[in-house]
Amino acid sequence: MTIVDTSRQPAAEMSFFTRFIKQVRKVPFSVGFGIAWLAAMVFVAFFADLIRPYGITAMDLRARLSLPGNPAHLLGTDELGRDVLSRLLQSIRVSLAIAFGATIISAVVGTTLGFLAAKFRGAVEHFVLVLADFQAALPFLIMSLAVLAFFGSSMPLLIGLMGFYGWERYARIARGLAISASAQGYAAAVVQLGATPTRVYMKHILPNVASTLIVSMTLTFPEIILMESGLSFLGLGVQPPETSLGNMVGFGREYLTRAPWIMLAPAFVIMMTTLSISLVGDWLRDKLDPTLR
Amino acid sequence: MLRFVSTRILRALITILAVLTFAFVVLRMSGDPAQVMLGPDVPQESVDAFRKAWGLDQPLWIQYLAYIKAIFTGDFGVSMRDKASAMQLVIERIPATLQLTIPALFLKVVIGIPAGVYAALHRQSAVDRGVILAAIFGFTIPSFVMGLLLVLIFSITLGLLPSGGQDTWQHGILPTLTMSIGGIGILARFSRSAMIEVMGQPYIRTASAKGMPWQDVVWRHALPNAAVPIVTIVGFMVGSLIAGAVVVESIFSWPGIGRLLVVSVTNRDLAVVQCILLMIAATMVVSNLIVDLLYGWLDPRLRAQSAH
C-alpha cells in the first residue's frame, strides 16, 4: 500500500484559481461587462438556430404588432406578426458573420501587402503606399453603395466589399513593424540560418507584430458592423427574407410611431456590441501595445 | 517648399483620377442602364438605339477616353433620366446639403475642441468623465440609430420638431443634431488625447518651472503643439461635408446630394453618379491637401523633413 500525497494538488489548483480571480479582479468593470456581452453575442451567433423560439419568417397574423413583454413574444412582433426576438437573434448572427469575415479578409490582405512592401521595398513599396493612399481617400460608404446598387446585393459580394474596408491601416502598420523587425537580431539570425522569406515572415516576424495587428482589428470590426448596418438600413445590404441588424432598423423605421420596439431592439444591440468592442479594444491596446507603455 | 507643395498637388490629382477611373469601370461593368431606364418589355431595336445614343455600344476603353476628354473640356455628361447636364443637377443640390453639414461642423468644432481641451486639463473631473462617455457614444451609435432616436423623442413623443422635409428652419434642427452629436464626441476625444500628450512633454514642464503663468503655458505652448492631430480630424470632417450626409438625408427626407445619389444609383443614372463621386472625392482630396499644407505651417519640423 502506498501513500499518495494528494494535498499538494488541490493547493496548486487553489493557487491557480486565486491567481485567476486576482487577474479577473484587475479587469475594470466596464471591460468585464464588454467581454461578457461579446461572449453572449458570439454564443448567439453560433446557436441562433437552437435558441430562437420561432422561424424568422414564421408569421403569427393574429398577433401583429403585439407589444413586447407578452409570454408568446418576449420582444413583441412586427407588422407581419413575425417574432422580433427570433429575428433579432438571427440578425446578430448575420451581422457578426459579415463583420468577422470582412475583418479577417481586410487583415490578411492588408498584412500581406504590408509584408510584401517591407520585403521588396523600392517599386513594390511605392505601389502599395499609393494604393493605400487611394483607399484612404476613397469615399468608401458611397463607393460600396454604388457597387451594391449596380451589381445587386448578395452575401458574398457584401462580405468581399466590406473586406476592402480598412486594409490600408494593416498594410501601413505591418510594413512599418516588419521593417523595424527585420533590422533586429532575431530576424537577421533566422535569415542567416537559411530560412525562406515566407518562413521568416510567417513564423518569426508575424508573431512579434501580431498584438498590434489584433488591436487594429478591434478598431475596424465595429466600423464594419456600422457600415454593414448603414448599407442594410438604406436597403442595399442584406436582402430580405434574410435579416441583419441594420436591415431590421431600416424596416422598423416605417413603424416608428406605432411599434418603436421593432427598431429599438436591434438599435440597442448595435450600440452595445460596438460599445463593448471599443471598451475591450481600448483595454487590450493598453495591455498589448508596448509603444504605449 | 515648392517641391513639397507640387508633389502633394500631383498626388491629389492622381488620386482623383484613380477614383474617377475606378468609378467608371465599376459602374460600366455592373449592368446595362438601358434595361433599367427603358423597362423589361421593350423591343431589342429600342435598346440598341438607346445604347448607341449614349455610346454604350462602344468598347469600354473608347468610352473611357471619351469621358476623360470630355471632363477636361468641362463636360461632365448628361443625365440619362432628365436629359439635363449632370453637373448642373448635382450643383443644384449642394446648397441643401451644406445647410446641414456646415452648421453641424460648426457645432462639432465649437463644442468638441473646448470640451476635449478642458477635459485634458482637468483629468478625472466630472467634465473629463462626461467627455469620455460622450466620445464613446459618439463612436458607437450609428447616425441612423441616433436620427431615429431623436425623431422618436422630439417628434413622436414630445411633438416639438418636424421629422422630415425642408420647409422651415426647424426642419433642419434634428438632422443637424444627428450629424453633430457623434462628431462632437470624436473631436473631443482626439483633442483630449492630443492635449494630454502635449502636457506631458518636457517643454511644458520647463515653461511652468520658469514661472510662466498657467494660462500662457496652455495657450502659447500646449495648444499650438496639440493642433496638428486636431487639425487632421477637422480636415477629415471638412472633407466629408458632402459625403457625410447620405444616411442622414435619407432619414429626414432632406433634398440634398445624398438623396440625389441614392435615387440616381437606383435609376442607374451613370453620369449623375459619376459626377457625385467626383465631387465627393474632390472635396476629400482637396481638404486632405489643405491639411497637408497646414501641417507645414503649424509644425516647422515637418517642413524640414519633407524637404529632404
CSV table of C-alpha atoms in Angstrom, one decimal, chain A residues 133-134 137-139 142-143 145 147 149-151 226 229-230 233-234 249 253 256-257 260 263-264 267 270-271 274-275 278-279 282 285, chain B residues 11 15 18-19 22-23 26-27 30 136 139-142 144-145 148-149 151-152 156 189 243 246 250-251 261 265 268 270 277 280 284:
chain,number,residue,atom,x,y,z
A,133,ASP,CA,-3.4,56.5,-50.2
A,134,PHE,CA,-6.1,55.9,-52.8
A,137,ALA,CA,-9.1,58.9,-50.0
A,138,LEU,CA,-12.0,56.8,-51.4
A,139,PRO,CA,-15.4,57.7,-50.0
A,142,ILE,CA,-20.5,55.9,-51.2
A,143,MET,CA,-18.5,53.6,-53.4
A,145,LEU,CA,-23.4,52.0,-52.1
A,147,VAL,CA,-21.3,49.0,-56.3
A,149,ALA,CA,-26.8,49.0,-56.2
A,150,PHE,CA,-25.4,48.4,-59.6
A,151,PHE,CA,-24.3,44.7,-59.1
A,226,LEU,CA,-21.7,50.1,-38.5
A,229,SER,CA,-25.9,48.1,-40.8
A,230,GLY,CA,-25.8,51.5,-42.6
A,233,PHE,CA,-30.5,50.4,-43.4
A,234,LEU,CA,-30.5,52.1,-46.8
A,249,VAL,CA,-33.7,49.1,-38.0
A,253,ARG,CA,-38.4,52.8,-39.1
A,256,LEU,CA,-41.6,54.1,-35.6
A,257,THR,CA,-44.9,55.7,-34.4
A,260,PRO,CA,-41.0,51.5,-31.9
A,263,MET,CA,-36.4,49.3,-34.3
A,264,LEU,CA,-35.2,49.8,-30.7
A,267,ALA,CA,-30.5,49.5,-32.4
A,270,ILE,CA,-25.7,47.5,-32.4
A,271,MET,CA,-24.9,50.1,-29.7
A,274,THR,CA,-19.8,48.3,-30.8
A,275,LEU,CA,-19.5,49.8,-27.4
A,278,SER,CA,-14.4,49.6,-28.2
A,279,LEU,CA,-14.1,49.1,-24.4
A,282,ASP,CA,-9.0,50.1,-25.7
A,285,ARG,CA,-4.4,48.2,-26.6
B,11,ARG,CA,-0.6,63.1,-55.7
B,15,THR,CA,-6.0,60.2,-56.5
B,18,ALA,CA,-7.9,56.9,-59.8
B,19,VAL,CA,-11.3,57.4,-58.2
B,22,PHE,CA,-12.4,53.1,-60.6
B,23,ALA,CA,-16.0,54.5,-60.6
B,26,VAL,CA,-17.2,49.5,-61.9
B,27,LEU,CA,-20.3,51.3,-63.0
B,30,SER,CA,-22.1,46.2,-63.5
B,136,ILE,CA,-17.6,56.5,-26.7
B,139,PHE,CA,-18.2,56.3,-31.8
B,140,THR,CA,-20.7,53.6,-31.2
B,141,ILE,CA,-24.1,55.0,-32.1
B,142,PRO,CA,-24.6,54.9,-35.9
B,144,PHE,CA,-29.3,56.2,-38.5
B,145,VAL,CA,-30.0,55.0,-34.9
B,148,LEU,CA,-34.4,57.7,-35.4
B,149,LEU,CA,-34.0,58.0,-31.6
B,151,VAL,CA,-37.2,61.5,-34.1
B,152,LEU,CA,-38.8,59.2,-31.6
B,156,ILE,CA,-43.2,61.5,-31.9
B,189,ARG,CA,-11.7,62.6,-27.6
B,243,ALA,CA,-20.4,62.7,-48.4
B,246,VAL,CA,-26.1,60.4,-47.3
B,250,SER,CA,-32.4,59.8,-46.3
B,251,ILE,CA,-33.7,59.5,-42.8
B,261,LEU,CA,-27.1,59.9,-55.0
B,265,VAL,CA,-27.9,54.9,-58.1
B,268,ARG,CA,-28.5,53.7,-62.9
B,270,LEU,CA,-24.4,56.8,-64.7
B,277,LEU,CA,-18.5,60.6,-56.8
B,280,ILE,CA,-17.1,63.9,-53.1
B,284,MET,CA,-12.0,64.9,-49.7
